[in-house]
Short mmCIF file of C-alpha atoms and ligand atoms in Angstrom, two decimals:
data_model
loop_
_atom_site.label_atom_id
_atom_site.label_comp_id
_atom_site.label_asym_id
_atom_site.label_seq_id
_atom_site.Cartn_x
_atom_site.Cartn_y
_atom_site.Cartn_z
CA MET A 8 0.00 0.00 0.00
CA LEU A 9 1.23 3.54 -0.75
CA ASN A 10 1.63 6.18 1.97
CA PHE A 11 -1.37 8.47 2.34
CA ASP A 12 -2.95 11.39 4.24
CA PHE A 13 -6.67 11.08 4.84
CA TYR A 14 -8.61 14.23 5.77
CA ASN A 15 -12.35 14.68 5.48
CA PRO A 16 -14.12 17.09 7.83
CA THR A 17 -17.60 17.04 6.19
CA GLN A 18 -20.49 16.17 8.50
CA ILE A 19 -23.21 14.09 6.81
CA LEU A 20 -26.86 14.38 7.88
CA PHE A 21 -28.46 11.41 6.15
CA GLY A 22 -32.10 10.34 5.86
CA LYS A 23 -35.73 11.32 5.49
CA GLY A 24 -36.67 14.67 7.00
CA ARG A 25 -33.10 15.79 7.66
CA ILE A 26 -33.40 19.15 5.85
CA ALA A 27 -35.10 20.45 9.00
CA ASP A 28 -31.78 19.94 10.81
CA LEU A 29 -30.22 22.77 8.83
CA ASN A 30 -31.38 24.80 11.78
CA LYS A 31 -28.77 23.01 13.90
CA VAL A 32 -25.80 23.26 11.54
CA VAL A 33 -26.14 26.69 9.92
CA PRO A 34 -24.86 29.31 12.40
CA ALA A 35 -27.83 31.11 14.00
CA ASP A 36 -26.45 34.59 13.28
CA ALA A 37 -25.31 33.85 9.71
CA LYS A 38 -26.24 35.96 6.73
CA VAL A 39 -26.85 33.12 4.30
CA LEU A 40 -26.64 33.01 0.51
CA VAL A 41 -28.72 30.08 -0.80
CA LEU A 42 -27.38 29.04 -4.22
CA TYR A 43 -29.36 26.82 -6.58
CA GLY A 44 -29.89 25.82 -10.19
CA GLY A 45 -32.65 26.15 -12.73
CA GLY A 46 -35.59 25.68 -10.37
CA SER A 47 -36.08 21.94 -9.76
CA ILE A 48 -35.94 22.66 -6.02
CA LYS A 49 -38.89 25.02 -6.32
CA GLN A 50 -40.99 22.31 -8.00
CA ASN A 51 -40.24 19.44 -5.63
CA GLY A 52 -40.62 21.23 -2.32
CA VAL A 53 -36.94 21.19 -1.34
CA PHE A 54 -36.70 24.99 -1.49
CA ASP A 55 -39.64 25.39 0.90
CA GLN A 56 -38.13 22.90 3.34
CA VAL A 57 -34.79 24.75 3.26
CA MET A 58 -36.42 28.14 3.86
CA ALA A 59 -38.51 26.75 6.73
CA ALA A 60 -35.39 25.29 8.36
CA LEU A 61 -33.44 28.53 8.03
CA GLY A 62 -36.20 30.23 10.00
CA SER A 63 -35.53 33.84 10.89
CA ARG A 64 -31.96 33.94 9.54
CA SER A 65 -31.23 36.65 7.01
CA VAL A 66 -31.29 34.92 3.60
CA VAL A 67 -30.34 36.08 0.09
CA GLU A 68 -30.86 33.87 -3.00
CA PHE A 69 -28.65 33.26 -6.04
CA THR A 70 -30.38 31.24 -8.75
CA GLY A 71 -29.46 30.02 -12.22
CA ILE A 72 -26.32 27.92 -11.67
CA GLU A 73 -26.38 25.78 -14.79
CA PRO A 74 -25.31 22.14 -15.30
CA ASN A 75 -21.53 22.34 -15.84
CA PRO A 76 -21.42 25.61 -13.91
CA THR A 77 -19.75 28.53 -15.60
CA TYR A 78 -17.27 31.07 -14.34
CA GLU A 79 -19.37 33.73 -16.09
CA THR A 80 -22.48 32.89 -13.99
CA LEU A 81 -20.62 32.23 -10.74
CA MET A 82 -18.87 35.59 -10.74
CA GLY A 83 -22.34 37.10 -10.36
CA ALA A 84 -22.63 35.33 -7.00
CA VAL A 85 -19.21 36.62 -5.95
CA ASP A 86 -20.40 40.20 -6.61
CA LEU A 87 -23.60 39.59 -4.65
CA ILE A 88 -21.66 38.24 -1.66
CA LYS A 89 -19.55 41.39 -1.52
CA LYS A 90 -22.58 43.66 -1.92
CA GLU A 91 -24.67 41.89 0.73
CA ASN A 92 -21.90 41.03 3.23
CA ILE A 93 -22.75 37.33 3.11
CA ASP A 94 -20.87 35.11 5.56
CA PHE A 95 -22.29 31.61 4.92
CA LEU A 96 -23.17 29.78 1.70
CA LEU A 97 -25.73 27.01 1.29
CA ALA A 98 -25.71 25.03 -1.98
CA VAL A 99 -29.02 23.30 -2.77
CA GLY A 100 -28.92 20.97 -5.79
CA GLY A 101 -26.72 18.57 -7.69
CA GLY A 102 -22.98 18.48 -8.30
CA SER A 103 -23.06 21.59 -10.47
CA VAL A 104 -24.57 23.75 -7.74
CA ILE A 105 -22.20 22.37 -5.10
CA ASP A 106 -19.14 22.70 -7.35
CA GLY A 107 -20.21 26.21 -8.28
CA THR A 108 -20.57 27.10 -4.60
CA LYS A 109 -17.05 25.85 -3.89
CA PHE A 110 -15.68 28.16 -6.55
CA VAL A 111 -17.74 31.08 -5.26
CA ALA A 112 -16.60 30.40 -1.68
CA ALA A 113 -12.95 30.52 -2.74
CA ALA A 114 -13.34 33.35 -5.26
CA ALA A 115 -15.03 35.62 -2.69
CA CYS A 116 -11.86 35.43 -0.55
CA PHE A 117 -9.36 35.42 -3.43
CA GLU A 118 -6.78 38.16 -3.24
CA GLY A 119 -5.41 38.11 -6.80
CA ASP A 120 -6.87 40.02 -9.78
CA ASP A 121 -9.00 37.37 -11.43
CA PRO A 122 -10.30 34.26 -9.61
CA TRP A 123 -9.98 32.25 -12.84
CA ALA A 124 -6.39 31.85 -11.62
CA ILE A 125 -7.85 29.33 -9.14
CA LEU A 126 -8.56 27.00 -12.06
CA GLU A 127 -5.21 27.70 -13.73
CA LYS A 128 -3.40 26.71 -10.53
CA ARG A 129 -5.89 23.85 -9.82
CA GLY A 130 -6.65 25.35 -6.41
CA SER A 131 -3.10 25.47 -5.02
CA ASN A 132 -3.44 29.27 -4.66
CA ILE A 133 -6.53 29.10 -2.39
CA THR A 134 -5.64 30.25 1.12
CA LYS A 135 -9.16 30.66 2.49
CA ALA A 136 -12.80 30.25 1.51
CA LEU A 137 -16.18 31.22 2.93
CA PRO A 138 -17.78 28.46 5.01
CA PHE A 139 -20.53 26.54 3.22
CA GLY A 140 -22.81 23.53 3.46
CA SER A 141 -24.97 21.66 0.97
CA VAL A 142 -28.33 19.98 0.50
CA LEU A 143 -27.78 17.31 -2.17
CA THR A 144 -30.58 16.48 -4.63
CA LEU A 145 -28.70 14.37 -7.20
CA PRO A 146 -26.41 11.50 -6.17
CA ALA A 147 -23.53 11.35 -8.65
CA THR A 148 -20.46 13.49 -8.21
CA GLY A 149 -19.50 13.05 -4.55
CA SER A 150 -19.04 16.84 -4.41
CA GLU A 151 -21.12 16.85 -1.20
CA MET A 152 -18.24 15.21 0.69
CA ASN A 153 -15.09 16.17 -1.18
CA SER A 154 -13.01 19.25 -1.85
CA GLY A 155 -13.06 19.13 -5.66
CA SER A 156 -14.92 21.28 -8.15
CA VAL A 157 -15.15 21.57 -11.92
CA VAL A 158 -15.85 24.94 -13.56
CA THR A 159 -16.37 25.83 -17.21
CA ARG A 160 -15.31 29.12 -18.79
CA LYS A 161 -17.61 29.50 -21.76
CA SER A 162 -15.64 32.23 -23.49
CA ILE A 163 -12.61 29.95 -23.96
CA LYS A 164 -14.46 26.59 -24.01
CA ALA A 165 -12.43 25.30 -21.07
CA LYS A 166 -13.72 22.94 -18.39
CA MET A 167 -11.20 22.66 -15.59
CA ALA A 168 -10.98 21.18 -12.10
CA PHE A 169 -9.55 22.44 -8.84
CA SER A 170 -9.41 21.21 -5.29
CA SER A 171 -8.38 22.63 -1.95
CA ARG A 172 -8.67 21.54 1.66
CA HIS A 173 -10.45 24.89 2.23
CA CYS A 174 -13.29 23.73 -0.04
CA PHE A 175 -14.86 20.82 1.85
CA PRO A 176 -18.52 21.46 2.72
CA GLN A 177 -18.89 21.87 6.51
CA PHE A 178 -21.92 19.61 6.26
CA SER A 179 -24.15 18.00 3.64
CA VAL A 180 -27.77 16.96 4.02
CA LEU A 181 -28.56 13.76 2.10
CA ASP A 182 -32.30 13.09 2.09
CA PRO A 183 -32.99 10.32 -0.46
CA THR A 184 -36.61 11.46 -0.90
CA THR A 185 -35.32 14.62 -2.63
CA THR A 186 -34.15 12.37 -5.49
CA PHE A 187 -37.63 10.96 -6.27
CA THR A 188 -38.20 13.75 -8.81
CA LEU A 189 -35.02 13.17 -10.81
CA PRO A 190 -35.59 12.75 -14.56
CA VAL A 191 -34.66 9.27 -15.86
CA ARG A 192 -31.66 10.75 -17.68
CA GLN A 193 -30.20 12.11 -14.44
CA ILE A 194 -30.75 8.85 -12.54
CA GLY A 195 -28.70 7.02 -15.16
CA ASN A 196 -26.10 9.78 -15.26
CA GLY A 197 -25.63 9.59 -11.51
CA VAL A 198 -25.13 5.82 -11.50
CA VAL A 199 -22.60 5.99 -14.36
CA ASP A 200 -20.67 8.88 -12.79
CA ALA A 201 -20.36 7.11 -9.44
CA TYR A 202 -19.33 3.88 -11.20
CA ALA A 203 -16.67 5.72 -13.17
CA HIS A 204 -15.35 7.37 -9.98
CA VAL A 205 -14.81 3.98 -8.39
CA MET A 206 -13.12 2.71 -11.55
CA GLU A 207 -10.72 5.70 -11.70
CA GLN A 208 -9.46 4.78 -8.22
CA TYR A 209 -9.64 0.97 -8.46
CA MET A 210 -8.82 -0.02 -12.01
CA THR A 211 -5.07 0.62 -12.04
CA TYR A 212 -2.51 -1.95 -10.80
CA PRO A 213 -2.34 -3.98 -7.58
CA VAL A 214 -0.54 -2.54 -4.54
CA ASN A 215 -1.79 -5.10 -2.00
CA SER A 216 -4.67 -2.98 -0.72
CA PRO A 217 -7.47 -5.47 -0.01
CA VAL A 218 -9.50 -3.06 2.15
CA GLN A 219 -9.71 -0.41 -0.57
CA ASP A 220 -10.26 -3.03 -3.29
CA ARG A 221 -13.13 -4.72 -1.49
CA PHE A 222 -14.74 -1.38 -0.64
CA ALA A 223 -14.52 -0.43 -4.31
CA GLU A 224 -15.88 -3.79 -5.50
CA GLY A 225 -18.75 -3.49 -3.00
CA LEU A 226 -19.66 -0.06 -4.35
CA LEU A 227 -19.55 -1.31 -7.95
CA ARG A 228 -21.73 -4.33 -7.18
CA THR A 229 -24.18 -2.13 -5.29
CA LEU A 230 -24.51 0.26 -8.25
CA ILE A 231 -25.05 -2.69 -10.60
CA GLU A 232 -27.81 -4.06 -8.34
CA GLU A 233 -29.51 -0.81 -7.32
CA GLY A 234 -29.20 1.33 -10.49
CA PRO A 235 -31.79 -0.56 -12.56
CA LYS A 236 -34.12 -0.70 -9.51
CA ALA A 237 -34.15 3.11 -9.26
CA LEU A 238 -35.19 3.33 -12.90
CA ALA A 239 -37.90 0.69 -12.52
CA ASN A 240 -39.26 1.95 -9.22
CA PRO A 241 -38.37 5.64 -8.75
CA GLU A 242 -40.05 6.07 -5.35
CA ASP A 243 -38.39 3.12 -3.61
CA TYR A 244 -36.75 4.81 -0.63
CA ASP A 245 -34.23 2.08 0.16
CA THR A 246 -32.97 1.94 -3.41
CA ARG A 247 -32.51 5.71 -3.49
CA ALA A 248 -30.80 5.67 -0.10
CA ASN A 249 -28.35 2.99 -1.22
CA ILE A 250 -27.50 4.81 -4.44
CA MET A 251 -27.09 8.10 -2.62
CA TRP A 252 -24.64 6.75 -0.05
CA CYS A 253 -22.82 4.77 -2.73
CA ALA A 254 -22.21 7.89 -4.83
CA THR A 255 -20.91 9.78 -1.80
CA MET A 256 -18.60 6.94 -0.74
CA ALA A 257 -17.34 6.63 -4.32
CA LEU A 258 -15.55 9.98 -4.16
CA ASN A 259 -15.02 11.07 -0.57
CA GLY A 260 -11.39 9.99 -0.38
CA VAL A 261 -11.90 6.64 1.36
CA ILE A 262 -11.28 4.30 -1.57
CA SER A 263 -8.39 6.37 -2.97
CA THR A 264 -6.31 6.05 0.20
CA GLY A 265 -2.98 4.38 -0.48
CA VAL A 266 -3.72 3.33 -4.08
CA PRO A 267 -2.69 4.67 -7.51
CA GLN A 268 -5.36 6.64 -9.38
CA ASP A 269 -6.12 7.01 -13.08
CA TRP A 270 -8.60 9.86 -14.01
CA ALA A 271 -7.73 9.80 -17.74
CA THR A 272 -11.36 9.00 -18.63
CA HIS A 273 -12.54 12.08 -16.74
CA MET A 274 -9.98 14.38 -18.35
CA VAL A 275 -10.88 13.28 -21.89
CA GLY A 276 -14.56 13.48 -20.93
CA HIS A 277 -14.25 17.08 -19.73
CA GLU A 278 -13.10 18.13 -23.20
CA LEU A 279 -16.15 16.45 -24.76
CA THR A 280 -18.42 18.47 -22.48
CA ALA A 281 -16.53 21.73 -23.05
CA LEU A 282 -16.63 21.37 -26.83
CA HIS A 283 -19.97 19.64 -27.40
CA GLY A 284 -22.07 20.13 -24.25
CA LEU A 285 -22.55 16.44 -23.46
CA ASP A 286 -23.61 15.59 -19.90
CA HIS A 287 -20.63 14.67 -17.73
CA ALA A 288 -21.75 11.05 -17.32
CA GLN A 289 -22.42 10.66 -21.05
CA THR A 290 -18.77 11.47 -21.72
CA LEU A 291 -17.64 8.84 -19.20
CA ALA A 292 -19.90 6.18 -20.71
CA ILE A 293 -18.31 6.87 -24.10
CA VAL A 294 -14.70 6.98 -22.97
CA LEU A 295 -14.35 4.43 -20.15
CA PRO A 296 -14.99 1.14 -22.04
CA SER A 297 -12.54 2.12 -24.80
CA MET A 298 -10.00 3.38 -22.26
CA LEU A 299 -10.04 -0.08 -20.65
CA ARG A 300 -9.73 -1.86 -23.99
CA VAL A 301 -6.80 0.27 -25.19
CA ARG A 302 -4.95 0.00 -21.87
CA LYS A 303 -5.74 -3.66 -21.26
CA GLU A 304 -2.08 -4.73 -20.85
CA SER A 305 -1.11 -2.25 -18.14
CA LYS A 306 -4.38 -2.93 -16.28
CA ARG A 307 -4.38 -6.71 -16.85
CA ALA A 308 -4.10 -7.86 -13.22
CA LYS A 309 -6.83 -5.55 -11.98
CA LEU A 310 -9.09 -6.29 -14.97
CA LEU A 311 -8.91 -9.99 -14.12
CA GLN A 312 -9.72 -9.26 -10.47
CA TYR A 313 -12.62 -7.02 -11.59
CA ALA A 314 -13.96 -9.69 -13.95
CA GLU A 315 -14.00 -12.26 -11.17
CA ARG A 316 -15.15 -10.23 -8.19
CA VAL A 317 -17.55 -7.76 -9.80
CA TRP A 318 -18.94 -9.74 -12.73
CA ASP A 319 -18.41 -13.32 -11.47
CA LEU A 320 -16.48 -14.22 -14.64
CA ARG A 321 -14.30 -17.17 -13.76
CA ASP A 322 -14.33 -19.40 -16.85
CA GLY A 323 -12.36 -19.14 -20.07
CA ASP A 324 -8.89 -17.76 -20.76
CA GLU A 325 -7.64 -14.46 -19.40
CA ASN A 326 -8.32 -12.39 -22.49
CA SER A 327 -11.86 -13.61 -22.89
CA ARG A 328 -12.61 -12.85 -19.22
CA ILE A 329 -11.24 -9.34 -19.57
CA ASP A 330 -13.11 -8.70 -22.81
CA ALA A 331 -16.33 -9.98 -21.27
CA ALA A 332 -15.93 -7.78 -18.18
CA ILE A 333 -15.46 -4.65 -20.31
CA ALA A 334 -18.43 -5.63 -22.49
CA ARG A 335 -20.56 -6.11 -19.35
CA THR A 336 -19.51 -2.67 -18.11
CA GLN A 337 -20.58 -1.06 -21.38
CA GLU A 338 -23.89 -3.00 -21.39
CA PHE A 339 -24.52 -1.83 -17.82
CA PHE A 340 -24.13 1.83 -18.82
CA GLU A 341 -26.55 1.27 -21.72
CA SER A 342 -28.98 -0.54 -19.38
CA VAL A 343 -29.32 2.56 -17.20
CA GLY A 344 -30.01 4.64 -20.30
CA VAL A 345 -26.61 6.21 -20.98
CA LYS A 346 -25.38 5.67 -24.55
CA THR A 347 -21.75 4.66 -25.02
CA ARG A 348 -20.71 5.68 -28.56
CA LEU A 349 -19.69 9.05 -29.99
CA GLY A 350 -22.07 8.37 -32.86
CA ASP A 351 -25.01 8.19 -30.42
CA TYR A 352 -24.41 11.90 -29.77
CA SER A 353 -23.97 12.86 -33.45
CA LEU A 354 -20.19 13.02 -33.17
CA ASN A 355 -17.85 11.43 -35.72
CA ALA A 356 -14.19 11.01 -36.70
CA GLY A 357 -14.02 14.68 -37.70
CA ASN A 358 -14.55 15.68 -34.07
CA ILE A 359 -11.48 13.86 -32.75
CA ASP A 360 -8.69 16.29 -33.74
CA PRO A 361 -10.25 19.29 -31.92
CA ILE A 362 -10.62 17.16 -28.77
CA LEU A 363 -6.93 16.24 -28.94
CA SER A 364 -5.96 19.90 -29.47
CA ALA A 365 -7.98 20.86 -26.39
CA LEU A 366 -6.25 18.14 -24.35
CA GLU A 367 -2.89 19.47 -25.53
CA ASN A 368 -3.83 23.07 -24.65
CA HIS A 369 -4.80 21.95 -21.17
CA ARG A 370 -1.55 19.98 -20.74
CA MET A 371 -3.44 16.67 -20.59
CA VAL A 372 -0.72 14.84 -22.50
CA ALA A 373 0.54 12.31 -19.92
CA LEU A 374 -2.54 11.02 -18.11
CA GLY A 375 -3.30 7.93 -16.05
CA GLU A 376 -1.67 6.04 -13.20
CA ASN A 377 1.50 5.48 -15.26
CA ARG A 378 1.41 8.89 -17.03
CA ASP A 379 1.40 6.93 -20.30
CA VAL A 380 -1.89 8.15 -21.75
CA THR A 381 -0.34 10.38 -24.40
CA LEU A 382 -2.32 12.17 -27.10
CA ASP A 383 -1.74 9.09 -29.32
CA VAL A 384 -3.39 6.88 -26.70
CA SER A 385 -6.30 9.32 -26.31
CA ARG A 386 -6.71 9.28 -30.09
CA LYS A 387 -6.93 5.46 -30.10
CA VAL A 388 -9.51 5.60 -27.29
CA LEU A 389 -11.68 8.11 -29.15
CA GLU A 390 -11.38 6.20 -32.44
CA LEU A 391 -12.50 3.04 -30.68
CA SER A 392 -15.53 4.92 -29.30
CA LEU A 393 -16.85 6.03 -32.71
O1 NZQ B 15 -30.71 23.08 -12.17
P1 NZQ B 15 -31.84 22.33 -11.57
O2 NZQ B 15 -33.16 22.91 -11.86
O3 NZQ B 15 -31.64 22.05 -10.11
O4 NZQ B 15 -31.90 20.89 -12.32
C1 NZQ B 15 -30.84 19.94 -12.28
C2 NZQ B 15 -30.04 19.89 -13.57
O5 NZQ B 15 -30.81 20.28 -14.67
C3 NZQ B 15 -31.45 18.56 -12.22
N1 NZQ B 15 -31.77 18.11 -10.87
C4 NZQ B 15 -30.94 18.02 -9.80
N2 NZQ B 15 -31.59 17.47 -8.75
C5 NZQ B 15 -32.87 17.23 -9.15
C6 NZQ B 15 -32.99 17.65 -10.50
N3 NZQ B 15 -34.15 17.54 -11.17
C7 NZQ B 15 -35.21 17.03 -10.51
N4 NZQ B 15 -35.16 16.58 -9.22
C8 NZQ B 15 -34.01 16.67 -8.52
N5 NZQ B 15 -33.94 16.19 -7.27
O6 NZQ B 15 -30.45 17.71 -12.77
C9 NZQ B 15 -29.74 18.42 -13.77
C10 NZQ B 15 -28.26 18.10 -13.66
O7 NZQ B 15 -27.73 18.59 -12.46
P2 NZQ B 15 -26.14 18.69 -12.23
O8 NZQ B 15 -25.92 19.26 -10.88
O9 NZQ B 15 -25.50 19.35 -13.40
O10 NZQ B 15 -25.69 17.15 -12.27
P3 NZQ B 15 -24.53 16.39 -11.54
O11 NZQ B 15 -24.82 16.22 -10.10
O12 NZQ B 15 -24.32 15.18 -12.35
O13 NZQ B 15 -23.25 17.36 -11.63
C11 NZQ B 15 -22.45 17.40 -12.78
C12 NZQ B 15 -21.29 18.36 -12.59
O14 NZQ B 15 -20.40 17.90 -11.54
C13 NZQ B 15 -19.05 17.83 -12.06
C14 NZQ B 15 -19.29 17.55 -13.51
O15 NZQ B 15 -18.15 17.81 -14.29
C15 NZQ B 15 -20.45 18.46 -13.83
O16 NZQ B 15 -20.01 19.79 -14.05
N6 NZQ B 15 -18.27 16.84 -11.29
C16 NZQ B 15 -17.86 17.15 -10.04
C17 NZQ B 15 -17.04 16.33 -9.30
C18 NZQ B 15 -16.60 16.68 -7.94
N7 NZQ B 15 -16.89 17.86 -7.43
O17 NZQ B 15 -15.92 15.90 -7.27
C19 NZQ B 15 -16.56 15.06 -9.83
C20 NZQ B 15 -17.26 14.60 -11.04
O18 NZQ B 15 -16.42 13.75 -11.74
C21 NZQ B 15 -17.74 15.67 -11.96
O19 NZQ B 15 -16.69 16.09 -12.81
ZN1 ZN B 16 -17.33 12.23 -12.58
#
């Protein structure tokens, strides 16, 4: 096992009715900015529950954080914070709203000229951030219990990530009933994103880390079992609860302790969203199966372990077990409604060169656990995904 530091200060308030407990975790004298997206929380009653819990606190709203939140929109919240002397932020929504709030929290305290520098330095230049919490309504990203964020700058078509230990939520409320109203597309997206997060931290090479491996395999098997149930029976509380906790555990730092990590699929996927507007999980469903096929040799030992322990594939020679496990993975993504080919999203061979140029511009030229995912490898992956 590799050396590691594990730090995660986020308090989780999990279960039915927990939004009311905001009253206990938001400071009583706070001037709160509630940040949210396009309005789903107004339709499903979450907004009303949040406002009731905040009681007599002074509250200002910032609405309109879009999926794949943009720097252009978020800077509006930074201005509002300064104008209104806000001292606590509450994100209510999915990963985009929480990620956007992390950027706003850091940007409001940023001392340089332009907070975009936070993305250019991947967060290493953050020295403080406003305190914030979240109410999660879409299990997928793990943003509710990690310190990462992904922000898009529309004007330069760049989607970039940062992280900082100053950007953990103080708390996150996870009430599975808030997810009953998710559109089918977002249920599938969430399952695929969480699955891909586990794979980025698990599917590398063995370092004798049975605790992390078995945690990861347990999360993958749970997603395989529960994902289709959520689609078939959207108001099943237990299913939603299991998926919600799975998605949080998939990216809260636990399974990445002491193991190598990949993340090449995510980096290639971010360029697909920046250039073509695909949902985050759609990009992962396209890239991940091909990434595994192209890098089969360097991942051989883990692919065999995955085939056996996640997909129960024990018969046949090594290559056929690996091929079957990757095929099963791709079929699983399709089974939860997320298409896995570039062509399914009207993209073709002509779209590959601009994606590679964007990767080069963003210095994404040596990705993966062995830094061997060069632009040539990314090209092979994209060609295999046509
Ligand atoms: O905007 P509203 O009206 O709220 O609607 C949203 C949005 O249209 C809707 N929605 C959310 N909860 C709902 C709901 N609709 C009905 N009922 C509910 N309960 O769902 C749509 C998508 O929301 P979004 O927040 O964009 O989705 P997701 O949670 O998948 O977040 C995606 C973003 O997170 C980033 C992605 O790159 C992308 O920008 N990621 C963040 C990570 C992190 N912080 O660690 C890691 C991930 O790999 C990922 O990159
Ligand atoms: Zn992701």
